XYZ file of C-alpha atoms in Angstrom:
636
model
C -11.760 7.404 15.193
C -14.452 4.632 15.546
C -17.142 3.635 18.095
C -16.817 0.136 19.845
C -19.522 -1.067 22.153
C -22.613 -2.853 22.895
C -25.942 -2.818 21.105
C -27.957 0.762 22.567
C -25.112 2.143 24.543
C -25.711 5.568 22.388
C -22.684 5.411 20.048
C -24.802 6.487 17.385
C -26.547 9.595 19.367
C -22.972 10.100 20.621
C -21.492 10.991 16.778
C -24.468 12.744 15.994
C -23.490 15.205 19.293
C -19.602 15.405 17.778
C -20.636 16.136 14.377
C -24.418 17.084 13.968
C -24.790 13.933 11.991
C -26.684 11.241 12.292
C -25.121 7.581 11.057
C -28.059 5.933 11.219
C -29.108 6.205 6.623
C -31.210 3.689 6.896
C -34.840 3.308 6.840
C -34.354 0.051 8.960
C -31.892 1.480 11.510
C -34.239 3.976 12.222
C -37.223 2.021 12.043
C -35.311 -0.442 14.809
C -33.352 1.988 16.495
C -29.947 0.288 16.379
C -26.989 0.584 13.134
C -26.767 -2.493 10.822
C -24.306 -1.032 8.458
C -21.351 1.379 9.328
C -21.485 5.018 9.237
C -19.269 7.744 8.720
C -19.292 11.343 10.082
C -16.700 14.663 10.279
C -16.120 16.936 12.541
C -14.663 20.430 11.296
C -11.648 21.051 12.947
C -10.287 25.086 11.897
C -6.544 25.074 10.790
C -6.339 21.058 10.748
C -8.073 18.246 8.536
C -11.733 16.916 9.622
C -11.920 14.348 12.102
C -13.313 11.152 10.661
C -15.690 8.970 12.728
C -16.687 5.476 12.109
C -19.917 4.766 13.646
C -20.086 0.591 13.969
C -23.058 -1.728 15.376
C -22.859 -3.173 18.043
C -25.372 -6.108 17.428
C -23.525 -9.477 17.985
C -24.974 -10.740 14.493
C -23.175 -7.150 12.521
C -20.342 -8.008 14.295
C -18.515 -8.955 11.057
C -19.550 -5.021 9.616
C -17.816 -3.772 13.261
C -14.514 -5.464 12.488
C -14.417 -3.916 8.495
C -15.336 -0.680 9.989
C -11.986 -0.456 13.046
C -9.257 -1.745 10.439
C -6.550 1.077 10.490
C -8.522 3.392 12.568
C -6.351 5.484 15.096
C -8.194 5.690 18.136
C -11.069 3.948 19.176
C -14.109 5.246 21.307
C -15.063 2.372 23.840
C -18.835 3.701 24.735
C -20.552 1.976 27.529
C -23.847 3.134 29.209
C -24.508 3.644 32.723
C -27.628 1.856 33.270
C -26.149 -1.476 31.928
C -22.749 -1.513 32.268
C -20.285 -3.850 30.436
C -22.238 -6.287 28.455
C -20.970 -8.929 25.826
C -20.549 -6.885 23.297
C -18.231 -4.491 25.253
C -16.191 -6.964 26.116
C -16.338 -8.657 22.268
C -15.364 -5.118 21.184
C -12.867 -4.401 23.008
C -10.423 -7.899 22.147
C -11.232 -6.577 18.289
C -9.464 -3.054 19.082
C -6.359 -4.809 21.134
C -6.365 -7.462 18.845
C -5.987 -5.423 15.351
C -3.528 -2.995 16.890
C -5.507 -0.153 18.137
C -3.662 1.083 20.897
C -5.250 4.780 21.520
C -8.280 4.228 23.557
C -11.202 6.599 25.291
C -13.411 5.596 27.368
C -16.885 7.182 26.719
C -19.935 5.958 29.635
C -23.268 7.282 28.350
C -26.599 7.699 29.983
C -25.016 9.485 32.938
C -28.728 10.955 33.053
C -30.545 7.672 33.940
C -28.665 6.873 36.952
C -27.030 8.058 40.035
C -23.330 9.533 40.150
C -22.385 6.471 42.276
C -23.848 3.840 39.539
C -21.295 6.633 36.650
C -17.872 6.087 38.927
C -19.112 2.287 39.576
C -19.255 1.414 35.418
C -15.904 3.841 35.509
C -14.251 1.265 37.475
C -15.245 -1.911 36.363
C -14.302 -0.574 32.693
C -11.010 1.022 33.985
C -9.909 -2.374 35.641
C -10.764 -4.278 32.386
C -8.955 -1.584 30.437
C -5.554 -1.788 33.107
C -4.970 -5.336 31.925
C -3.708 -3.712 28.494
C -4.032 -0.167 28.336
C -3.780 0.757 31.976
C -5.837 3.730 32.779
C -7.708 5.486 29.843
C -9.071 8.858 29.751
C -12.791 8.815 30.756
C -15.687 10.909 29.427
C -19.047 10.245 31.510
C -21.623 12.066 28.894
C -25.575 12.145 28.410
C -27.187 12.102 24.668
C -30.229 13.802 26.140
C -28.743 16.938 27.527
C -25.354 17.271 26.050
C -23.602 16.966 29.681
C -19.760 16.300 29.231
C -19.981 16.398 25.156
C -17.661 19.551 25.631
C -14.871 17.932 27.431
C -14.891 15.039 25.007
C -14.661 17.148 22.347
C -12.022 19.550 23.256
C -10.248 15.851 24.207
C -10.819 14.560 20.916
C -9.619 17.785 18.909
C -7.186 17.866 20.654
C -5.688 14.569 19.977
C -6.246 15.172 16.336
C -3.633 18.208 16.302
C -1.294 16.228 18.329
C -2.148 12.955 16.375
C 1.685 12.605 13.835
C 0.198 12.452 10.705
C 1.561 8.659 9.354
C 4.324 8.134 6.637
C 2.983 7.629 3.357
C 5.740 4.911 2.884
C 4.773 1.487 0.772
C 2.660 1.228 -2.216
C -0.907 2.410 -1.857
C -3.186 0.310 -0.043
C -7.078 0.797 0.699
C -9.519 -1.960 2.456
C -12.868 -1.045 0.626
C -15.644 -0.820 2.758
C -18.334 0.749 0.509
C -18.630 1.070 -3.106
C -21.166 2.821 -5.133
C -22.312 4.610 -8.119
C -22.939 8.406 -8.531
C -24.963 10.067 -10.779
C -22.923 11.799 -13.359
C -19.972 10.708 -11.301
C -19.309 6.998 -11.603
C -18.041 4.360 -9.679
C -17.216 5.474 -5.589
C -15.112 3.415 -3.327
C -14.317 4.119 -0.043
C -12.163 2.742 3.020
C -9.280 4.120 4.886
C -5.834 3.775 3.317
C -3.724 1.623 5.162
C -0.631 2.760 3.514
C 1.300 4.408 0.713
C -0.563 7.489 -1.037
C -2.681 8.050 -3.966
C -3.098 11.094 -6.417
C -5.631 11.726 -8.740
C -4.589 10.596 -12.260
C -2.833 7.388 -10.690
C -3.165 4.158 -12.328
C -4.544 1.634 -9.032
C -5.654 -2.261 -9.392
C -8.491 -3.696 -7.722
C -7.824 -7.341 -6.351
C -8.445 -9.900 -6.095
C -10.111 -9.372 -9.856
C -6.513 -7.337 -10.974
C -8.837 -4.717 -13.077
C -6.801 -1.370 -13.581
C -8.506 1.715 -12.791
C -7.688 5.167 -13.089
C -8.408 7.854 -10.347
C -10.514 10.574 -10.797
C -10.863 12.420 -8.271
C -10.022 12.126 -4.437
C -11.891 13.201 -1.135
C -9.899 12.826 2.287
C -11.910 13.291 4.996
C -14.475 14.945 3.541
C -12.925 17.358 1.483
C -11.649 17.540 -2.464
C -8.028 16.871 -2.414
C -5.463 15.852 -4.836
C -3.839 13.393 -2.469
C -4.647 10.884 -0.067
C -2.320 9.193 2.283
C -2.129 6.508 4.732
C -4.585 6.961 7.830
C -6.602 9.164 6.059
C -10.173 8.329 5.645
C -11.141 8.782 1.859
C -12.938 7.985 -0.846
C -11.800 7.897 -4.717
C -14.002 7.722 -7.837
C -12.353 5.437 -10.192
C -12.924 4.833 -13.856
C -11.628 1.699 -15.882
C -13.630 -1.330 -17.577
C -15.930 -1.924 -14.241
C -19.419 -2.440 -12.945
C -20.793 -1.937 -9.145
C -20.907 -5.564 -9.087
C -17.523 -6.496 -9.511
C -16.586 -4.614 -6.273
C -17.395 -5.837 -3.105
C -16.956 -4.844 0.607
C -13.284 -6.506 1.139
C -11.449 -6.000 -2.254
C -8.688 -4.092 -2.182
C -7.837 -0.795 -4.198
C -3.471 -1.027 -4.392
C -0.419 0.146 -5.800
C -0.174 -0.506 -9.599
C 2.558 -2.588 -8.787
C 1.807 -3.903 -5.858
C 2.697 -7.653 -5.388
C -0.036 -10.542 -6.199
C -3.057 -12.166 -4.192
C -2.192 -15.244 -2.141
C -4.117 -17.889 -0.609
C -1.340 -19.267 1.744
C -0.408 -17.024 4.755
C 2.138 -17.634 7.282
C 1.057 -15.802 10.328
C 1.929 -15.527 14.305
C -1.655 -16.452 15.620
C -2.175 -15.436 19.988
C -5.863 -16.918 21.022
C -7.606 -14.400 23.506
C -7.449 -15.926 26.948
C -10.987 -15.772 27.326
C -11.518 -17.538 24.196
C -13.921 -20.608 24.951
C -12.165 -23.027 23.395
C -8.654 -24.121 22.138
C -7.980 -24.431 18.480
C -6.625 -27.598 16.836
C -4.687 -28.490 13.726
C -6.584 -27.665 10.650
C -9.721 -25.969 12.584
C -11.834 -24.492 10.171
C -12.288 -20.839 11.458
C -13.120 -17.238 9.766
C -10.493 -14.711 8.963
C -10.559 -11.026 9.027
C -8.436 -8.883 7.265
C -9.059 -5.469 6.625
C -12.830 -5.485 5.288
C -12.566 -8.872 3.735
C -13.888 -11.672 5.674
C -12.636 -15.364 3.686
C -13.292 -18.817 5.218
C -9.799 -20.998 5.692
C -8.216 -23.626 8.003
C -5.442 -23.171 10.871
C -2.196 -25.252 10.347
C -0.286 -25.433 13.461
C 3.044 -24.938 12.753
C 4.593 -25.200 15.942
C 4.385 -26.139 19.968
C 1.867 -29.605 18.711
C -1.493 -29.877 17.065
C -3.333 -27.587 19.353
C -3.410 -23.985 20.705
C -4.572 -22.989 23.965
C -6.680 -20.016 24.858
C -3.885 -17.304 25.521
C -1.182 -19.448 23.791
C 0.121 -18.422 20.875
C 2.025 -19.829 17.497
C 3.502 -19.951 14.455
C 0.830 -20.804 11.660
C -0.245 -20.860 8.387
C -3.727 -19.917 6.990
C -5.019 -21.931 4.254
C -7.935 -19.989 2.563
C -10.645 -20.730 0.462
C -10.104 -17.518 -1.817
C -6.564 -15.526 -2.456
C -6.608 -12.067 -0.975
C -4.278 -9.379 -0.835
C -2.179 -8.655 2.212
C 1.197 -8.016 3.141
C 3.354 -8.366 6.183
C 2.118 -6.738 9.096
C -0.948 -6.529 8.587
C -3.660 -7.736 11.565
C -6.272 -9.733 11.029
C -8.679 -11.487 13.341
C -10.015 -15.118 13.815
C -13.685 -16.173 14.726
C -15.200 -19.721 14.638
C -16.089 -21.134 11.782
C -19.929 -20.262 12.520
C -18.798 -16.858 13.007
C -20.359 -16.556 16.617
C -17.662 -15.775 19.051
C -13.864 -13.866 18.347
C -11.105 -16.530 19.225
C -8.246 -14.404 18.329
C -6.004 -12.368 15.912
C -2.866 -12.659 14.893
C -0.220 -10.710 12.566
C 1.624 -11.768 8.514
C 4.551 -12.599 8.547
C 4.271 -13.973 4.977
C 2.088 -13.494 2.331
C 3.192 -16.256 0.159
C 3.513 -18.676 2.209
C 5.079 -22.211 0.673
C 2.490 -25.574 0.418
C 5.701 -27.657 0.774
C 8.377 -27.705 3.530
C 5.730 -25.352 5.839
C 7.333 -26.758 9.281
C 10.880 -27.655 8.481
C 13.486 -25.985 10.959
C 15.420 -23.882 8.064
C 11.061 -22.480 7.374
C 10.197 -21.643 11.163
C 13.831 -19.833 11.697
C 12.385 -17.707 8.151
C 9.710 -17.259 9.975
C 10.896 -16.031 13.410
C 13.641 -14.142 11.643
C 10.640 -11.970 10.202
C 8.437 -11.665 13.493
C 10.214 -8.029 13.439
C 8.934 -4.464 12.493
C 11.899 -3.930 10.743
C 12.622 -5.103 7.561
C 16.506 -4.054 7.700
C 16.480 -6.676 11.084
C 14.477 -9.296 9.224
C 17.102 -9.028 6.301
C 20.151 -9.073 8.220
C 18.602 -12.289 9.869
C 17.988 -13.943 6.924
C 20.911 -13.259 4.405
C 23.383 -12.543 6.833
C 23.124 -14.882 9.834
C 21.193 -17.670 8.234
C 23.075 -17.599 4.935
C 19.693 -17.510 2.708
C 19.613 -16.491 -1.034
C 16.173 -13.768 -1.170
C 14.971 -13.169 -3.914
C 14.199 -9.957 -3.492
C 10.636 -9.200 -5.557
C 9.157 -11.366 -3.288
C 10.411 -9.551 0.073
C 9.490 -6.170 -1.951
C 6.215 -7.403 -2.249
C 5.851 -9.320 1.038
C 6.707 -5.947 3.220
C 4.754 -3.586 0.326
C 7.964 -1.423 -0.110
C 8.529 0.757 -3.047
C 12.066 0.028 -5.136
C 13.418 2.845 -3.513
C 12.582 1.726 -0.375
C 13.946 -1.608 -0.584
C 16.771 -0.007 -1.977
C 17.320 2.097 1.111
C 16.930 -1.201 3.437
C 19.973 -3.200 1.729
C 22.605 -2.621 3.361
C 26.842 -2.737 2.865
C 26.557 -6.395 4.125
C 23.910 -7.679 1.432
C 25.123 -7.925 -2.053
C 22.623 -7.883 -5.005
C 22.883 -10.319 -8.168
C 20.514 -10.800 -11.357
C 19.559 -13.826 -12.115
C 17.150 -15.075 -14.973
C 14.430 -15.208 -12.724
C 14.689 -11.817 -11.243
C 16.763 -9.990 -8.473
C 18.643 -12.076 -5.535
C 19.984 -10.588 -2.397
C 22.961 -12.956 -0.820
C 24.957 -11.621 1.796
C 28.378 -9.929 1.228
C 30.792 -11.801 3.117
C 29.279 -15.291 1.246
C 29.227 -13.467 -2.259
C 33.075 -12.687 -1.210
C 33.666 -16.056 -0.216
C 32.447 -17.735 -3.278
C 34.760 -15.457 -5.633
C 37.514 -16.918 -3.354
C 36.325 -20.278 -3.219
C 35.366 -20.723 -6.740
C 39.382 -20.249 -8.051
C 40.815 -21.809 -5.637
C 38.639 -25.376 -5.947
C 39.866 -25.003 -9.975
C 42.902 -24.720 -9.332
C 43.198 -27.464 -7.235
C 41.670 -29.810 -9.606
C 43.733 -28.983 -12.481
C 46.708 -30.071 -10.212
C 44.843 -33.557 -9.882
C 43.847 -33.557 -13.382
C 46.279 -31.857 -15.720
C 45.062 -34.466 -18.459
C 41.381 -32.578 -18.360
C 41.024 -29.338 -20.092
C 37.981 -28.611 -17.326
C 35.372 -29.618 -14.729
C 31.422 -29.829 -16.185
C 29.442 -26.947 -13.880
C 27.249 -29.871 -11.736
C 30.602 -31.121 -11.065
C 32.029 -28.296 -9.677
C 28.433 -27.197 -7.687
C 28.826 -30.507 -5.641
C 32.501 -30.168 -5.291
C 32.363 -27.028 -3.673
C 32.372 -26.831 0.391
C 30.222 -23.669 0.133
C 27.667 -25.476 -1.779
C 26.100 -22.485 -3.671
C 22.517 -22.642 -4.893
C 22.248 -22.494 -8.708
C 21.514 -19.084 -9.378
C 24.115 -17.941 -6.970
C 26.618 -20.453 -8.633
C 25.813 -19.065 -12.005
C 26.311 -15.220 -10.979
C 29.834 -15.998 -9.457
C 30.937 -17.873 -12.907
C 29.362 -14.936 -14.888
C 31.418 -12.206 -12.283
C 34.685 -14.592 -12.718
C 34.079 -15.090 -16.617
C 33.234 -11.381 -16.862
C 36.772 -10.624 -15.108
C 38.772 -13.252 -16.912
C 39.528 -15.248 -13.840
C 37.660 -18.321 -15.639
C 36.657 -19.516 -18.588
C 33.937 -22.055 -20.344
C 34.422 -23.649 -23.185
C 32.363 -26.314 -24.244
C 30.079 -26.742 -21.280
C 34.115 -26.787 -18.655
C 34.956 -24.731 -16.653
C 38.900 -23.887 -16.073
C 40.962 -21.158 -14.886
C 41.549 -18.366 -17.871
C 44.771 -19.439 -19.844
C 44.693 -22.865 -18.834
C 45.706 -25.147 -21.018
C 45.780 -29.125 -20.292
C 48.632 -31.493 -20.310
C 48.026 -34.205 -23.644
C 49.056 -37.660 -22.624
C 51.350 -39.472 -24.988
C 48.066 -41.974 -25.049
C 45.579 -38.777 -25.783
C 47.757 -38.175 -29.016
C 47.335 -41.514 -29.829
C 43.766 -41.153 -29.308
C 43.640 -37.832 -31.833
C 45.625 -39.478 -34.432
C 43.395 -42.368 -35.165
C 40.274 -39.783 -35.133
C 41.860 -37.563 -37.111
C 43.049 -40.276 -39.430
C 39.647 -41.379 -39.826
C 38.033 -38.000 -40.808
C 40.935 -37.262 -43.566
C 39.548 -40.273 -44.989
C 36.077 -39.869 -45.084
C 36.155 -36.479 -46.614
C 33.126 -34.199 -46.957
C 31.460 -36.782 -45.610
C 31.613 -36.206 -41.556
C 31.277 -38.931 -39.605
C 28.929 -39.179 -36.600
C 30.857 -39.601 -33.105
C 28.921 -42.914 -33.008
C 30.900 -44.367 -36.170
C 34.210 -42.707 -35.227
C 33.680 -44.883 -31.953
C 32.833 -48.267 -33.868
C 35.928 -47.456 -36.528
C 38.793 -46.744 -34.093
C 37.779 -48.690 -31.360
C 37.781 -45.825 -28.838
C 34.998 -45.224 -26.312
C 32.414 -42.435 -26.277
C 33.996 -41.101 -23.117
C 37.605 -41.009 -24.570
C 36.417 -39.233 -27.775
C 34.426 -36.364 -25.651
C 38.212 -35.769 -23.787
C 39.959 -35.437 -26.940
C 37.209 -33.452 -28.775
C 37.436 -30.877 -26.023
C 41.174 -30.862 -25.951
C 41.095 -30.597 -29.914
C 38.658 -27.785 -30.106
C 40.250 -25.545 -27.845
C 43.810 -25.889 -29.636
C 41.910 -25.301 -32.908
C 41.838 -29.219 -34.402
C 38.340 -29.681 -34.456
C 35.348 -27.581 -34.520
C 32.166 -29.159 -33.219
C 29.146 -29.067 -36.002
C 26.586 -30.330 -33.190
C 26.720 -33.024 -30.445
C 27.427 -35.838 -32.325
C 29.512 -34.405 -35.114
C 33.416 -32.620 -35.488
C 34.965 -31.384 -38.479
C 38.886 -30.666 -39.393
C 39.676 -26.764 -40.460
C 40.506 -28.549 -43.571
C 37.632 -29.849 -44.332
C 35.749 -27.150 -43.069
C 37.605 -24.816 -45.505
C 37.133 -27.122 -48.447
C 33.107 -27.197 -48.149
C 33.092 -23.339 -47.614
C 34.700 -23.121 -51.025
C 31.897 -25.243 -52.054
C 29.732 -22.692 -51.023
C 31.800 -20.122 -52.509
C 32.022 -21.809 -55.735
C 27.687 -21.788 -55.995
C 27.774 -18.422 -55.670
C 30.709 -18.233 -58.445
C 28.526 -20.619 -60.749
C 25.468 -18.634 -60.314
C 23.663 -21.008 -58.494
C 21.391 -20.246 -55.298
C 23.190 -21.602 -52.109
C 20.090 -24.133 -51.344
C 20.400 -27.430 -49.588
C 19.793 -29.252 -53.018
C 22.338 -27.805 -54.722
C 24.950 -28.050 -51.690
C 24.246 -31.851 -50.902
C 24.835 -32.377 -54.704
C 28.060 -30.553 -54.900
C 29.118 -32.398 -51.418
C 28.311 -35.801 -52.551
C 26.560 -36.501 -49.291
C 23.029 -36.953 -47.323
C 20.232 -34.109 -47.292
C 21.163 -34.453 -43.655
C 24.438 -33.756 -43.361
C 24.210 -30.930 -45.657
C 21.989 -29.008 -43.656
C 24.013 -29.373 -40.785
C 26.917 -28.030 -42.287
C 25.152 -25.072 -43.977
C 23.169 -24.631 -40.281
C 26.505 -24.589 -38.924
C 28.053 -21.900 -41.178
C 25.025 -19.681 -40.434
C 25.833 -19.919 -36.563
C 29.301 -18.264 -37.691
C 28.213 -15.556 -39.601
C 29.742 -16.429 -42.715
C 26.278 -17.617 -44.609
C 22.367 -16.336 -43.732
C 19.397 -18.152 -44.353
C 16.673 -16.256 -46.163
C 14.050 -18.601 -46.741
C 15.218 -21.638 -48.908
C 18.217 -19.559 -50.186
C 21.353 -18.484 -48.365
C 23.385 -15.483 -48.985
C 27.494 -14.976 -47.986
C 27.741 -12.684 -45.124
C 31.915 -12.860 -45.499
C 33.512 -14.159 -48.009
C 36.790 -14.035 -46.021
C 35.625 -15.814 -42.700
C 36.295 -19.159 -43.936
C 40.170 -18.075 -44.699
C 40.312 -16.245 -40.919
C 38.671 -19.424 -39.157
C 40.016 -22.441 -40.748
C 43.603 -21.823 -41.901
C 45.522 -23.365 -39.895
């Protein structure tokens, strides 16, 4: 629970009558008689955890502290005194609660003492009609600091919402806002904050961001008691150990999951101004963000709806920030002018990463509406299912701050997973389906209107295709097909398994003047360059027929630019062979010598026999790996 109110209402006096503590540490709050910093007070409550209370100021210029000190709080305590009645801050308070989400609110009117019952039910009503706009009526304590009158009903209230309060999921990976950090004597380093979600045990590895230092924890209080555990909603504060000083934490970082997903300085957010906000916003207004305990300086780009949003308009937008924090979709944050002097509005991540590139394209803004949901199943489904996208699926992990199992639980029978070299993909079922179909089909088709080709190059296909798969999608059907022997790929072509081209009476041709060429060259293989200038064929033509003649077994290809017979393959094996016969180290020297041919060339051929397992460089050397390869591989 937290307080929320103006500046001398009581809400200080007011904790110290729930909990016989008084929030006001320091010797300047008590020297001026109003809090500066938050405090933080329990209440004993027999058979059921302490109830935590966050006593905030209510100063205009600590307004910044107020807002760290309400983030994930479950029920706020509007407190507004008699005498004065709503005053600025009330009112400033108040849009903070509705605006990050607290929807459990008590109305508390102090300093019943000073004035007449009539003035009490007067400040009653004015707050209940500002209240009915939102919350409709609220329950209403009217209480005195100086004599304790109506403390007991607001008590028994209060402890009794705590036993009916359903203690929160600890779903998602650990996350804690810190709000105070400090050092204890023969203890260590202290931080503190209330966790937002996911749970933490002592012994569990955490990282601080946005400085990603690992820590380990300690020990754990919740609520004001040793535990082993804390979970989300819980008030509690861990001592951590790791390579860290005081000064490398500060009010704002963020104690998360060891695995939790990395700092961003792009958001993509839905943004609602307050309608009493005193001015509109437009495109690229610097203004203040506040998320969690961390307050970060950024600019507003207006997705949406034009370059400018109204007071009680709202939009699609994305927050450019001067520094990356951590957040995850959501998550509430605030907005105040850029001279932090008035609250404009709030809004809610959709995004965490958002793009720099492509931010207000159509396909972008239907992402983004598709994940204005609670429900990451429903966002999903939207996404891969009805708009056809490719997720990768870290990123959404990260983006919603789900565990593996967790995302695990939200795919669904329509969403099928693939792995991909850049990590894990989600694509929808029926398009996964479709593509096995497709993919076939398309080849099967073209070797009708090409029974000359052996295959179709991969980009070739990918445009071909009606479905037009992305690359990483393209390459995980092939793999599936290949993997099933539906297709095949053989020198960078795709065709349907057992294929087998059609030669032309003018491809023959073709070979026979190639293959002419190598007999008579020898060991010494010609590059595809001087094949082309000796038989008059074009690079084009000789690609076709080396393709054709390495599948059938004619030619095996050395590199790019270079083909070999079995014959002569076989003879310069025996070459090797014979080295090893003479006692001679298989080196490049030696081999070039007994080919009668370039240092080059040589070490492409002996390069080439190490690819096939039948030699092994060891430094300058080479060793035989089989003897009988060459026999299996090039007798033809």
């Amino acid at each position: 629970m937290a307080t929320a109110g103006h500046v001398d209402h009581g809400k200080t006096s007011l904790i110290k009558h729930l909990t016989g503590i008084d929030t006001d540490r320091l010797e300047e709050e008590k020297r001026r008689g109003l809090s500066i910093n938050l405090g933080f007070a329990y209440r004993k409550l027999p058979g059921h955890s302490p109830i935590g209370f966050v006593d905030v100021p209510g100063h205009n210029r600590f307004i910044n502290t107020m807002i760290s000190g309400v983030s994930g709080i479950d029920l706020g305590m509007l407190v507004v005194a008699a005498d004065d009645g709503p005053m600025p801050q009330t009112i400033e308070h108040l849009d903070v609660l509705r605006l990050l989400g607290v929807q459990n609110i008590v109305l508390v009117v102090t300093k019943i003492d000073r004035v007449p019952p009539a003035r009490v039910q007067e400040v009653e009503t004015q707050m209940q009609a500002l209240l009915a706009v939102k919350e409709g009526r609220v329950p209403a304590f009217p209480v005195s600091n100086n004599s304790g009158e109506g403390v007991a009903a607001l008590i028994s209230y209060l402890e009794q919402r705590a036993r009916d309060e359903i203690e929160k999921p600890a779903v998602g990976g650990f996350r804690l806002s810190i709000d105070r950090a400090f050092n204890l004597k023969g203890v260590g380093m202290v931080v503190t904050g209330t966790a937002t979600a996911g749970s933490v045990s002592v012994d569990d590895f955490v990282v601080l961001q946005p400085s990603a230092i690992k820590l380990r924890v300690r020990s754990v209080h919740v609520q004001d008691e040793k535990a082993d555990r804390a979970c989300a909603g819980q008030r509690c504060a861990l001592n951590v150990v790791g390579d860290i000083e005081k000064s490398a934490v500060a009010r704002g970082d963020w104690l998360l999951d060891i695995n939790a997903g990395p700092v961003s300085s792009g958001i993509d957010a839905r943004v609602r101004l307050l309608d009493n906000a005193p001015f509109p916003l437009k495109h690229l207004s610097p203004v203040k963000i506040y998320l969690g305990a961390r307050r970060v300086a950024g600019r507003l780009f207006i997705l949406e709806g034009g370059r400018r949003l109204d007071p009680g308009a709202d939009a699609l937008v994305q927050l450019l920030l001067d520094d990356a924090v951590s957040c995850c979709h959501g998550e509430r944050f605030l907005l105040r002018d850029d001279s932090e002097s008035v609250t404009l509005g709030g809004g809610r991540v959709l995004d965490p990463y958002a793009p720099r590139t492509g931010k207000s394209r159509p396909q972008r803004l239907g992402t983004l509406r598709a994940l204005d949901t609670d429900s990451p199943q429903a966002a999903l489904e939207t996404l891969v299912v009805e708009q056809g996208q490719l997720l990768d699926l870290e990123k959404f992990r990260h983006s919603w701050n789900l565990r593996t199992e967790e995302m695990e639980n939200v795919c669904g029978p329509s969403l099928h997973r693939i792995e991909a070299s850049a990590g894990s993909l989600l694509v929808s079922a029926a398009r996964w389906q479709q593509g096995l179909d497709t993919i076939p089909e398309y080849l099967a088709s073209w070797h009708q209107r090409n029974p000359h080709e052996d295959g179709i190059e991969i980009q070739q296909l990918s445009s071909g295709l009606a479905i037009t798969p992305e690359a990483p999608l393209l390459a995980a059907l092939l793999g599936d097909l290949m993997q099933h022997s539906v297709v095949t790929l053989k020198s960078g072509r795709l065709s349907l398994a057992g294929y087998r081209a059609s030669v032309s009476s003018k491809d023959v041709e073709h070979w026979r003047k190639w293959e002419a060429f190598l007999l008579q060259r020898g060991n010494d293989l010609p590059l595809l360059s001087q094949v082309a200038t000796q038989t008059g064929l074009t690079r084009k033509t000789l690609e076709k027929i080396a393709r054709i003649a390495v599948n059938d077994g004619r030619l095996h290809k050395l590199t790019d630019t270079r083909y070999a017979t079995p014959q002569q393959l076989a003879k310069l094996a025996q070459l090797v062979s014979d080295l090893v016969d003479d006692g001679q180290p298989i080196t490049v020297i030696n081999f070039k010598q007994r080919m009668g041919t370039g240092r080059k060339l040589a070490i492409e051929v002996l390069e080439y026999f190490d690819s096939i397992r039948f030699t092994r460089r060891s430094e300058d050397d080479r060793v035989i790996l089989d003897a009988e390869l060459p026999a299996r591989l090039f007798n033809r």
